[in-house]
Coordinates of C-alpha atoms in Angstrom, one line a residue:
Chain A
M129 CA 130.3 110.9 74.6
K130 CA 127.6 108.5 73.8
I131 CA 126.7 105.9 77.0
L132 CA 125.2 102.6 76.4
V133 CA 123.1 101.3 79.1
A134 CA 121.6 97.7 80.1
V135 CA 118.1 97.3 81.2
K136 CA 116.5 93.7 82.3
R137 CA 113.1 93.1 82.3
V138 CA 112.7 90.3 86.2
I139 CA 109.9 89.9 88.0
D140 CA 109.5 93.2 90.3
Y141 CA 111.6 93.4 93.6
N142 CA 108.5 93.3 95.4
V143 CA 106.9 90.2 94.3
K144 CA 107.0 87.2 95.8
V145 CA 108.5 84.8 94.3
R146 CA 107.1 81.1 93.5
V147 CA 108.9 78.3 91.9
K148 CA 107.0 76.8 89.3
A149 CA 105.2 73.6 90.6
D150 CA 107.7 71.5 87.4
G151 CA 110.5 72.2 89.0
S152 CA 111.7 73.6 85.2
G153 CA 112.1 77.3 87.3
V154 CA 110.3 80.6 88.9
E155 CA 106.6 81.7 87.5
T156 CA 106.8 84.6 85.7
S157 CA 103.5 84.2 83.8
N158 CA 100.6 87.2 85.2
V159 CA 103.2 88.6 87.6
K160 CA 104.8 91.9 87.9
M161 CA 107.8 92.6 85.8
S162 CA 109.8 95.3 86.6
M163 CA 113.0 96.9 85.1
N164 CA 116.9 95.7 87.6
P165 CA 116.6 98.2 89.9
F166 CA 120.7 98.1 89.8
D167 CA 119.8 99.1 85.6
E168 CA 117.6 102.3 86.7
I169 CA 120.6 103.2 89.0
A170 CA 122.8 102.8 85.3
V171 CA 119.8 104.8 83.6
E172 CA 119.8 107.6 86.4
E173 CA 124.2 107.6 86.2
A174 CA 123.8 108.3 82.6
L175 CA 121.0 110.5 82.9
R176 CA 122.8 112.3 84.8
L177 CA 126.8 112.5 82.9
K178 CA 124.4 113.7 79.9
E179 CA 123.0 116.5 82.7
A180 CA 126.0 118.0 83.5
G181 CA 127.6 117.8 79.8
T182 CA 130.1 114.8 79.8
A183 CA 127.4 112.3 77.5
E184 CA 125.6 113.6 74.7
E185 CA 123.0 111.1 73.9
I186 CA 122.5 107.5 75.9
V187 CA 121.3 104.6 74.5
A188 CA 119.2 101.6 76.3
V189 CA 119.8 98.4 75.3
S190 CA 117.4 95.0 76.2
M191 CA 117.8 91.9 75.5
G192 CA 115.3 88.9 75.2
I193 CA 111.0 88.4 74.6
D194 CA 109.7 91.0 72.7
R195 CA 108.2 92.5 76.4
C196 CA 111.5 94.0 76.9
Q197 CA 110.3 96.7 74.3
E198 CA 108.6 97.9 78.1
T199 CA 111.8 97.9 80.5
I200 CA 113.2 100.0 77.7
R201 CA 110.4 102.1 77.0
T202 CA 110.6 102.7 81.0
A203 CA 114.4 103.9 80.4
L204 CA 113.4 106.4 77.5
A205 CA 110.5 107.2 79.8
M206 CA 112.9 108.2 82.9
G207 CA 115.3 110.2 79.8
A208 CA 117.3 108.5 77.4
D209 CA 117.6 108.9 74.2
R210 CA 116.9 105.8 72.1
G211 CA 116.4 102.2 72.6
I212 CA 117.9 98.4 70.9
L213 CA 116.0 95.4 71.4
V214 CA 117.6 92.4 71.0
Q215 CA 115.0 90.0 70.3
T216 CA 114.9 86.4 71.0
E217 CA 113.2 83.7 72.6
E218 CA 116.1 81.9 74.2
E219 CA 117.2 82.2 77.5
L220 CA 120.4 84.2 77.5
E221 CA 123.0 83.4 79.8
P222 CA 125.3 86.0 80.8
L223 CA 128.1 85.1 78.3
A224 CA 125.5 85.5 76.0
V225 CA 124.6 88.8 76.6
A226 CA 128.2 89.7 76.9
K227 CA 128.4 88.8 73.4
L228 CA 125.7 90.6 72.2
L229 CA 126.6 93.8 74.2
K230 CA 130.0 93.4 72.5
A231 CA 128.4 93.5 68.8
L232 CA 126.3 96.5 70.2
V233 CA 129.0 98.6 70.9
E234 CA 130.8 97.6 67.9
R235 CA 128.1 99.1 66.3
E236 CA 127.3 102.1 68.2
S237 CA 130.9 103.2 69.7
P238 CA 129.5 104.1 73.0
G239 CA 132.3 105.8 75.5
L240 CA 130.7 104.2 78.0
V241 CA 128.7 101.2 79.0
I242 CA 126.8 101.0 82.4
V243 CA 124.9 97.8 83.2
G244 CA 123.6 97.0 87.0
K245 CA 126.3 94.9 88.7
Q246 CA 124.4 91.8 88.7
A247 CA 120.1 91.4 87.7
I248 CA 118.3 90.8 90.5
D249 CA 116.8 87.2 89.0
G250 CA 119.8 85.5 87.9
D251 CA 122.0 86.9 90.9
H252 CA 124.8 86.0 88.2
S253 CA 127.0 89.5 89.3
E254 CA 128.9 88.2 85.6
T255 CA 127.7 90.2 82.5
G256 CA 129.7 93.6 82.9
Q257 CA 132.4 92.2 83.2
M258 CA 132.8 89.0 81.4
L259 CA 132.1 91.9 78.8
A260 CA 135.0 94.1 79.3
A261 CA 137.0 91.3 79.3
I262 CA 136.0 90.4 76.2
L263 CA 135.9 93.6 74.3
G264 CA 139.4 94.1 75.9
W265 CA 138.7 97.2 78.1
P266 CA 139.4 98.4 81.8
Q267 CA 136.2 97.7 84.6
G268 CA 134.8 99.2 87.4
T269 CA 132.8 97.5 89.2
F270 CA 130.2 97.7 91.9
A271 CA 130.6 101.7 91.5
S272 CA 129.3 104.2 94.4
K273 CA 131.0 107.0 92.9
L274 CA 132.0 108.3 89.4
E275 CA 134.5 111.2 88.9
F276 CA 135.4 112.0 85.5
E277 CA 138.4 113.2 83.4
T278 CA 139.6 114.5 79.9
D279 CA 139.7 110.6 79.2
S280 CA 139.2 108.2 82.0
V281 CA 137.2 108.6 84.9
N282 CA 137.5 107.0 88.7
V283 CA 135.6 105.2 90.3
T284 CA 134.6 104.4 93.8
R285 CA 134.1 101.0 94.5
E286 CA 132.8 99.7 98.2
V287 CA 135.3 96.5 98.9
D288 CA 135.2 94.7 102.5
G289 CA 137.1 97.5 105.2
G290 CA 136.5 100.7 102.6
L291 CA 136.5 102.3 99.5
E292 CA 139.3 101.8 96.8
I293 CA 138.8 104.1 94.1
V294 CA 140.3 102.4 90.5
K295 CA 141.6 105.2 87.6
L296 CA 139.7 103.5 84.1
K297 CA 140.6 104.6 80.9
L298 CA 137.9 105.3 78.2
P299 CA 136.2 103.6 77.0
A300 CA 135.2 101.7 79.9
V301 CA 132.3 99.4 81.9
I302 CA 130.9 100.4 84.6
T303 CA 128.8 98.0 87.0
T304 CA 126.5 100.1 89.5
D305 CA 126.0 99.9 92.8
L306 CA 123.4 100.3 95.0
R307 CA 124.3 103.7 96.8
L308 CA 125.8 105.3 93.4
N309 CA 122.4 107.3 93.1
E310 CA 119.0 107.3 93.5
P311 CA 116.4 106.6 90.5
R312 CA 114.5 109.4 89.5
F313 CA 110.6 108.9 88.6
A314 CA 109.8 108.9 85.0
S315 CA 108.3 112.5 84.2
L316 CA 105.0 112.4 83.1
P317 CA 106.4 114.7 80.1
N318 CA 109.2 112.0 79.7
I319 CA 106.4 109.0 80.0
M320 CA 104.5 111.1 77.1
K321 CA 107.4 111.4 74.8
A322 CA 109.1 108.3 75.1
K323 CA 106.6 106.5 73.1
K324 CA 108.0 108.6 69.5
K325 CA 111.8 108.1 70.2
P326 CA 113.6 105.3 68.3
M327 CA 114.0 101.8 68.5
E328 CA 115.7 99.1 67.0
T329 CA 115.0 96.0 67.2
L330 CA 117.6 92.6 66.3
T331 CA 118.2 89.7 66.3
P332 CA 121.8 88.1 67.7
A333 CA 121.8 86.2 64.5
E334 CA 121.5 89.7 62.5
L335 CA 124.3 90.4 65.2
G336 CA 125.9 87.4 64.4
V337 CA 126.2 85.9 68.0
D338 CA 125.4 82.9 68.9
V339 CA 123.2 82.4 71.6
T340 CA 122.4 78.3 72.2
P341 CA 122.3 77.9 76.5
R342 CA 125.6 75.9 77.6
V343 CA 124.7 75.7 80.8
T344 CA 121.4 73.2 81.5
V345 CA 119.4 74.0 84.9
V346 CA 118.8 70.6 86.7
E347 CA 116.0 72.1 89.3
V348 CA 114.8 74.6 90.9
V349 CA 113.5 74.5 94.5
E350 CA 112.2 76.9 97.0
P351 CA 114.7 77.5 99.3
P352 CA 113.9 75.3 102.8
K353 CA 111.8 76.2 105.5
R354 CA 113.5 78.0 108.5
K355 CA 112.4 75.5 111.3
A356 CA 111.7 77.2 114.5
G357 CA 113.8 77.9 117.3
I358 CA 114.4 76.7 120.6
R359 CA 114.1 77.5 124.2
V360 CA 116.9 76.1 126.2
E361 CA 117.2 76.2 130.0
S362 CA 120.6 77.1 130.7
V363 CA 123.8 79.1 129.8
Q364 CA 125.6 75.9 130.2
A365 CA 123.5 73.7 127.8
L366 CA 123.3 76.8 125.2
V367 CA 127.3 76.6 125.1
E368 CA 126.0 72.5 124.9
K369 CA 124.1 73.3 121.5
L370 CA 126.6 75.6 120.4
R371 CA 129.3 73.4 121.2
N372 CA 127.9 69.6 119.8
E373 CA 125.5 70.6 118.1
A374 CA 126.1 73.6 115.6
K375 CA 129.4 73.3 116.2
V376 CA 129.8 76.9 115.8
I377 CA 132.4 77.4 118.8
Chain B
M161 CA 86.6 95.3 74.5
D162 CA 90.0 95.5 75.7
F163 CA 90.6 96.3 78.8
T164 CA 94.8 96.6 78.6
L165 CA 96.6 99.5 79.5
S166 CA 98.4 101.4 77.0
H167 CA 102.2 102.0 78.4
E168 CA 102.3 105.1 78.7
Q169 CA 99.5 104.4 81.4
Q170 CA 101.3 101.6 82.9
L171 CA 104.2 104.3 83.5
I172 CA 102.3 106.6 85.1
V173 CA 100.6 104.8 87.7
E174 CA 104.3 103.6 88.7
T175 CA 105.8 106.6 88.6
V176 CA 102.9 108.0 90.6
R177 CA 102.8 105.0 92.8
S178 CA 106.5 105.7 93.5
F179 CA 106.0 109.1 94.1
V180 CA 103.2 108.7 96.3
E181 CA 105.3 106.1 98.4
R182 CA 108.3 107.8 98.9
E183 CA 107.1 111.1 98.8
L184 CA 103.8 111.0 100.7
Y185 CA 103.7 108.3 103.0
P186 CA 106.5 108.8 105.5
H187 CA 104.8 112.3 106.7
E188 CA 101.1 110.9 107.2
L189 CA 101.2 110.3 110.9
E190 CA 103.0 113.3 111.2
V191 CA 100.1 115.5 109.9
E192 CA 97.3 112.8 111.1
R193 CA 98.7 114.0 114.7
T194 CA 99.1 117.2 114.0
D195 CA 97.1 118.7 111.7
R196 CA 98.8 120.5 109.9
V197 CA 101.3 120.1 106.8
T198 CA 104.2 122.5 107.2
P199 CA 104.9 125.2 104.7
E200 CA 108.1 123.2 104.3
L201 CA 107.5 120.0 103.2
A202 CA 104.2 121.5 101.6
K203 CA 106.7 123.5 99.1
N204 CA 108.8 120.6 98.5
I205 CA 105.9 118.5 97.8
K206 CA 104.6 120.7 95.4
R207 CA 108.3 121.5 93.9
K208 CA 108.9 117.7 93.2
A209 CA 105.6 117.0 91.7
L210 CA 107.0 119.7 89.4
E211 CA 109.9 118.3 88.7
A212 CA 108.3 115.3 87.4
G213 CA 105.8 117.0 85.5
L214 CA 102.5 115.8 88.1
Y215 CA 101.3 119.3 88.9
A216 CA 98.4 120.1 86.6
A217 CA 98.3 116.5 85.1
N218 CA 94.7 117.1 84.4
M219 CA 95.1 120.1 81.8
P220 CA 95.5 120.3 78.5
E221 CA 99.5 120.3 77.3
A222 CA 98.4 123.4 75.4
L223 CA 97.8 125.4 78.7
G224 CA 101.5 123.5 80.3
G225 CA 99.5 120.9 81.9
G226 CA 100.5 117.7 81.3
G227 CA 97.7 116.5 79.2
L228 CA 96.2 113.4 80.4
D229 CA 92.7 112.2 79.6
A230 CA 90.4 111.2 81.5
V231 CA 91.2 107.4 81.9
S232 CA 94.9 108.1 82.9
M233 CA 93.4 110.4 84.9
A234 CA 91.6 108.3 86.6
L235 CA 93.9 106.0 87.5
M236 CA 96.5 109.0 88.5
E237 CA 93.5 109.4 90.9
R238 CA 93.3 106.3 91.4
E239 CA 97.0 106.4 93.4
L240 CA 97.0 109.7 94.7
G241 CA 94.0 108.9 96.5
R242 CA 95.9 106.1 98.4
A243 CA 97.7 109.1 100.4
S244 CA 96.0 111.0 102.9
M245 CA 94.3 114.1 101.2
A246 CA 96.2 116.7 102.8
L247 CA 99.6 115.2 100.7
Q248 CA 97.8 114.4 97.9
M249 CA 95.9 117.7 97.4
L250 CA 99.8 119.0 96.9
V251 CA 100.1 117.4 93.6
A252 CA 97.4 119.8 92.9
R253 CA 94.8 119.4 89.9
P254 CA 93.6 122.9 89.3
S255 CA 90.1 122.9 88.9
N256 CA 88.8 122.3 85.2
I257 CA 86.4 125.0 85.6
L258 CA 89.1 127.0 85.4
Q259 CA 89.3 126.8 81.3
A260 CA 86.2 128.2 81.0
C261 CA 89.0 131.8 82.0
E262 CA 88.4 134.3 79.1
G263 CA 90.7 136.9 78.0
E264 CA 92.7 138.4 81.5
Q265 CA 91.7 135.6 83.4
I266 CA 93.8 133.3 81.3
D267 CA 97.2 135.5 82.1
E268 CA 95.7 136.1 85.4
Y269 CA 94.2 133.1 87.2
L270 CA 94.4 130.0 84.6
L271 CA 98.3 130.1 83.9
P272 CA 99.8 131.0 87.2
T273 CA 97.5 127.7 88.4
I274 CA 98.8 125.3 85.8
R275 CA 102.2 126.7 86.7
G276 CA 101.6 126.1 90.1
E277 CA 102.3 129.8 91.2
R278 CA 98.4 130.3 92.4
L279 CA 95.7 128.0 93.9
E280 CA 92.0 128.3 93.9
C281 CA 89.6 127.0 95.5
L282 CA 86.0 126.7 95.4
A283 CA 82.9 128.4 96.9
M284 CA 79.5 127.4 96.6
T285 CA 78.2 125.9 100.0
E286 CA 76.7 127.4 102.4
P287 CA 75.6 127.2 106.6
G288 CA 71.9 128.1 104.5
A289 CA 72.5 125.9 101.5
G290 CA 73.8 122.3 101.4
S291 CA 72.2 119.7 99.0
D292 CA 69.9 123.0 97.8
L293 CA 73.0 124.6 96.1
R294 CA 70.2 126.9 94.0
S295 CA 68.5 128.1 97.6
M296 CA 72.1 130.0 98.5
S297 CA 71.7 133.3 100.0
T298 CA 75.3 135.1 98.6
R299 CA 74.4 137.1 96.2
A300 CA 76.1 140.0 93.7
D301 CA 74.2 142.9 92.8
A302 CA 75.9 144.5 89.6
D303 CA 76.8 148.3 90.5
G304 CA 77.7 150.0 87.4
D305 CA 80.7 148.1 86.0
D306 CA 81.0 146.6 89.5
Y307 CA 79.3 144.1 91.4
V308 CA 79.4 143.9 95.1
I309 CA 78.6 140.7 96.9
N310 CA 77.5 140.0 100.4
G311 CA 76.9 136.5 101.8
T312 CA 78.4 133.8 103.8
K313 CA 80.1 130.2 102.9
H314 CA 81.3 127.6 104.9
F315 CA 83.1 124.2 104.3
I316 CA 84.8 125.7 101.8
S317 CA 88.5 123.2 101.4
H318 CA 91.6 124.4 101.5
A319 CA 90.7 128.3 100.8
D320 CA 93.2 128.3 103.9
L321 CA 96.1 128.2 101.3
A322 CA 94.1 129.2 98.3
D323 CA 95.2 133.1 97.0
Y324 CA 91.8 133.4 94.6
V325 CA 88.2 131.9 95.3
V326 CA 86.1 130.7 92.4
L327 CA 82.8 132.0 93.8
F328 CA 79.6 130.8 93.0
A329 CA 76.5 133.9 93.8
A330 CA 72.6 134.3 93.0
T331 CA 72.9 137.8 90.5
G332 CA 69.3 137.6 90.3
E333 CA 65.8 135.8 90.0
E334 CA 63.6 134.3 87.5
Q335 CA 59.7 133.2 87.3
T336 CA 59.1 129.3 87.1
A337 CA 56.5 127.4 86.3
R338 CA 57.5 126.0 89.7
G339 CA 58.4 129.0 91.2
P340 CA 61.7 131.6 91.5
K341 CA 64.4 130.6 90.8
K342 CA 67.9 132.3 91.5
K343 CA 70.1 132.8 88.9
I344 CA 73.7 131.8 89.7
T345 CA 76.8 133.2 88.7
A346 CA 80.3 131.9 89.0
F347 CA 83.3 135.0 89.8
L348 CA 86.8 135.1 90.1
V349 CA 87.3 136.8 93.4
D350 CA 90.9 137.1 95.2
K351 CA 91.6 136.7 98.9
G352 CA 92.8 140.4 100.2
I353 CA 90.3 142.5 98.2
E354 CA 88.4 144.8 100.7
G355 CA 84.9 143.3 101.9
F356 CA 86.2 139.9 101.7
S357 CA 87.5 137.7 104.6
V358 CA 88.7 134.3 105.3
R359 CA 88.4 132.4 108.8
D360 CA 88.7 129.0 110.0
G361 CA 86.2 126.5 109.5
Y362 CA 85.2 123.3 111.8
H363 CA 87.3 120.5 113.1
S364 CA 86.9 117.0 110.7
V365 CA 86.4 113.9 111.4
S366 CA 87.9 112.8 108.1
H367 CA 91.0 114.7 106.3
R368 CA 92.9 115.5 109.2
G369 CA 95.4 118.8 107.7
Y370 CA 93.1 119.0 104.5
H371 CA 91.1 122.1 106.2
N372 CA 88.0 123.9 105.3
S373 CA 87.2 127.8 106.2
I374 CA 84.6 130.0 106.2
L375 CA 84.8 132.8 103.7
E376 CA 82.7 135.9 104.6
F377 CA 81.7 138.6 101.9
D378 CA 80.7 142.2 103.4
D379 CA 80.4 145.1 100.2
C380 CA 83.1 142.7 98.7
R381 CA 83.4 145.0 95.1
V382 CA 84.3 143.3 92.3
P383 CA 84.7 144.5 88.7
A384 CA 82.4 142.6 85.7
S385 CA 85.2 141.1 84.5
K386 CA 86.0 138.9 87.2
V387 CA 82.6 136.5 86.1
L388 CA 84.4 133.6 85.0
G389 CA 81.8 132.1 82.0
D390 CA 78.0 134.0 81.5
V391 CA 76.7 136.1 84.0
H392 CA 73.6 134.2 85.2
C393 CA 75.0 131.1 84.0
G394 CA 76.8 129.4 87.0
F395 CA 75.5 126.1 87.2
D396 CA 76.3 126.1 83.3
V397 CA 79.8 126.3 83.8
A398 CA 80.1 124.3 87.2
N399 CA 77.9 121.2 84.8
E400 CA 80.3 121.7 81.8
W401 CA 83.5 121.3 83.8
L402 CA 82.8 119.8 87.5
S403 CA 81.5 116.2 86.2
A404 CA 84.7 115.0 87.1
T405 CA 84.8 116.0 90.3
R406 CA 82.8 112.9 90.6
L407 CA 85.1 110.4 88.6
Q408 CA 88.2 111.9 90.7
I409 CA 86.3 110.9 94.0
A410 CA 85.3 107.6 92.3
A411 CA 88.5 107.0 91.6
M412 CA 90.9 108.0 95.0
C413 CA 88.1 106.0 96.8
V414 CA 89.2 103.1 94.8
G415 CA 92.6 103.2 95.9
R416 CA 92.1 103.6 99.1
G417 CA 90.6 100.7 99.2
Q418 CA 93.3 99.3 97.3
R419 CA 95.4 100.3 100.5
A420 CA 93.7 98.8 102.7
L421 CA 92.9 95.9 101.2
E422 CA 96.6 95.0 100.5
L423 CA 97.5 95.4 104.3
C424 CA 94.6 93.5 105.6
T425 CA 95.4 91.0 102.6
E426 CA 98.8 90.5 104.5
W427 CA 97.3 90.8 107.8
A428 CA 95.2 88.0 107.5
A429 CA 97.9 85.5 105.9
N430 CA 100.1 86.7 108.8
R431 CA 98.1 86.7 112.5
R432 CA 98.4 83.6 114.2
Q433 CA 95.4 83.3 116.0
F434 CA 93.8 79.7 117.8
G435 CA 97.0 78.1 115.7
Q436 CA 96.9 79.3 112.7
P437 CA 96.7 82.7 110.1
I438 CA 93.7 84.2 110.6
G439 CA 92.9 84.1 106.7
R440 CA 92.3 80.2 107.1
F441 CA 89.0 81.7 109.1
Q442 CA 86.5 81.8 106.9
G443 CA 85.3 85.2 109.2
T444 CA 88.2 86.8 108.0
S445 CA 88.5 85.2 104.4
F446 CA 85.2 85.4 102.6
K447 CA 85.6 89.5 104.0
L448 CA 88.6 89.4 101.9
A449 CA 86.8 87.7 99.0
D450 CA 83.7 91.1 99.5
M451 CA 86.5 93.7 99.7
A452 CA 88.4 92.3 96.4
M453 CA 85.0 91.4 94.6
E454 CA 83.4 95.3 95.2
L455 CA 86.8 96.9 95.0
K456 CA 87.2 95.6 91.7
A457 CA 83.3 96.5 91.2
A458 CA 84.0 99.8 91.6
E459 CA 86.9 100.0 89.7
L460 CA 85.5 98.9 86.8
M461 CA 82.5 101.5 87.1
T462 CA 85.0 104.4 88.0
L463 CA 87.4 103.5 84.3
E464 CA 84.2 102.9 82.5
T465 CA 82.8 106.8 83.1
A466 CA 86.4 108.0 83.1
W467 CA 86.4 106.1 79.3
R468 CA 83.2 107.7 78.5
L469 CA 84.2 110.5 79.7
D470 CA 86.5 110.7 76.9
R471 CA 84.5 109.6 74.2
G472 CA 81.9 112.5 75.6
T473 CA 79.0 110.1 76.6
M474 CA 79.3 110.0 80.0
R475 CA 75.9 111.4 81.3
D476 CA 75.5 111.9 84.9
E477 CA 73.7 109.4 86.0
D478 CA 77.1 107.2 85.1
A479 CA 79.1 109.4 87.3
A480 CA 76.9 109.6 90.0
M481 CA 77.1 105.8 90.3
A482 CA 80.7 105.4 90.5
K483 CA 80.7 108.1 93.0
L484 CA 78.0 106.6 94.8
Y485 CA 79.3 103.0 94.5
A486 CA 82.5 103.3 95.3
T487 CA 82.1 106.0 98.3
E488 CA 79.8 103.5 100.0
M489 CA 81.5 100.5 98.7
L490 CA 85.2 102.1 101.0
A491 CA 83.1 102.5 103.5
R492 CA 82.1 99.3 103.5
L493 CA 86.0 97.7 102.8
T494 CA 87.2 100.0 105.8
D495 CA 84.9 99.3 108.6
D496 CA 85.5 95.2 107.6
A497 CA 89.4 96.3 107.3
V498 CA 89.4 98.0 110.6
Q499 CA 87.5 94.4 112.3
I500 CA 90.0 92.3 110.8
F501 CA 93.1 93.7 111.7
G502 CA 90.5 94.1 115.6
G503 CA 92.0 96.6 118.3
M504 CA 95.1 97.4 115.9
G505 CA 92.9 98.6 113.4
L506 CA 91.8 101.5 115.3
M507 CA 95.4 102.7 116.3
D508 CA 97.3 105.6 114.7
E509 CA 100.1 103.4 114.3
L510 CA 98.3 101.9 110.9
P511 CA 96.7 104.0 108.4
L512 CA 94.2 102.1 108.7
E513 CA 91.6 104.1 110.8
R514 CA 93.0 107.4 108.9
L515 CA 90.9 105.4 106.4
W516 CA 88.5 104.4 107.6
R517 CA 87.4 108.1 109.1
D518 CA 88.6 109.4 105.7
A519 CA 86.3 107.6 103.9
R520 CA 82.9 109.2 105.9
V521 CA 82.9 112.0 104.3
E522 CA 83.4 111.1 101.0
R523 CA 79.6 110.0 100.9
I524 CA 79.1 113.7 102.0
W525 CA 80.6 115.5 99.8
E526 CA 80.6 116.0 96.0
G527 CA 77.0 115.0 96.3
T528 CA 75.8 112.9 99.2
S529 CA 75.4 109.2 98.5
E530 CA 71.0 110.9 98.7
I531 CA 71.8 112.9 96.4
Q532 CA 73.3 110.6 93.4
R533 CA 70.3 108.1 93.9
H534 CA 68.1 111.2 93.2
I535 CA 70.1 111.9 89.9
I536 CA 70.4 108.5 88.9
S537 CA 66.3 107.6 89.8
R538 CA 65.4 111.1 87.7
A539 CA 67.7 109.3 84.8
L540 CA 65.9 105.8 84.8
L541 CA 62.2 107.8 85.8
R542 CA 62.1 110.8 83.4
P543 CA 61.5 109.1 80.4
H544 CA 58.7 107.6 81.7
E545 CA 56.7 111.2 83.0
S546 CA 54.3 112.2 81.3

């Protein structure tokens, strides 16, 4: 089985994100960029499936500007076999990404697509679901455990109140949750090997996908600063404030 | 000039940083308080370092090492340097001097050390021979096909963990214009052989959990096959292979300085006194600015020296300057860092007091600051002397 893994270049999770002065978005110049942490989990899961003999090849895919190559190289350094960059300057929305992934699925015919449950920049949590929908494939979202059978996979999902196990027929789309695994370090030998692994660059036009944005960002603002708390004199005063000011009781 | 790191170098930095944060930081406090790394913990860290391919990263790929060039190695040392010495030394960088191994020495010492099956230590210093190494009194006398070693070495780092020692001993004396001069030879000596004993050394204020030992040789007999390099050429072997050690110290100091500065910046931005963050007071903010500037200077010197080493143009004074500046920078930086934190800076709940204590030895070992200044000034003056 071949696995397609999508890896997104996002602002590093350690960076304190700042809104651009003109409110058009967040500051990304001179900011450390990394692979979306949920995508690292996706790569790790694919690697484990390959090590277990369930998969033979792992293709890491990223979309966006030229420098997304670095994110693919990181996946290759973790152990993925080859990379595909869909290069565009266009700001990609989840639907566009899903369509591009669909086009790649048609080219590559993988038995499984693993993507992060969401990217930590836009927090959309839409791409995996949209991809499954437009492919007509089953989806196992927010996966915390995968168990493979001959032509199906049991996906354990973390839902409110417990765990839900769904059985999907392959091929399928999986989106990863935090507890699926703990991603490995890119080992030194693999870092050295990564450069020699093949990487293909395509454009949305070559894949026949229109990626024109359909959503306009009106304004990006910082969250309002939290006001300092106050001390109340008595329980009565607290109850009064909770009832009349906060209106929570 | 292009200062851009390659993507491989960036990934190496990221991998080593994650390794340090995930596998080493969590054990630092315990090591500081107990002054020891438990054998189980040491075994675990070593196994993980081997798995991540970080073990023996400095050794050539053809010998099973990581094959990193000097710049990549300096970056790796910088990241490892952030963690306590006792823990980060478990991600071993075998001494380059082992590359002088020949014949059976390769299979017996070099290769198993790269694989993590053996561990070496280096023994030069003696109670009576510190900076003046050539005055060493440990001697190896030729006796048929053997050498008989007598003498005492001290301050021998991690000799407690090592299973063999690269020993420097006098094998003769020659007459020079400036008087008699000892001829030094390097030997590979296994621990546990007759006439060689290792006992506990002193308790250092720096690098807790990373111990020094005293080595005693009493008619210890080793065959001539244990000579590393050529007889009487011990210092040539050392000079050829150990120049990178000063660079290693410089790089580790930069990493430690970065960690201290990160802690300070965070603290200065959030700690409020007199109604505002202390970083708004120039007493604090100017300190931060100086720390950042000196750190950058030390890092540039270190990386430029590493770059020279890769190109074969590194001079003794380059490594001396990098080591001297980075170690003295770290002393100033960690002292200011403790000052910015106030009382909390002295408590072992934060790594600052450790960084401050650990900084002290860096100006002493691998050539004191005075020896480094001597090397630099000698290089300056020599061309002008008649």
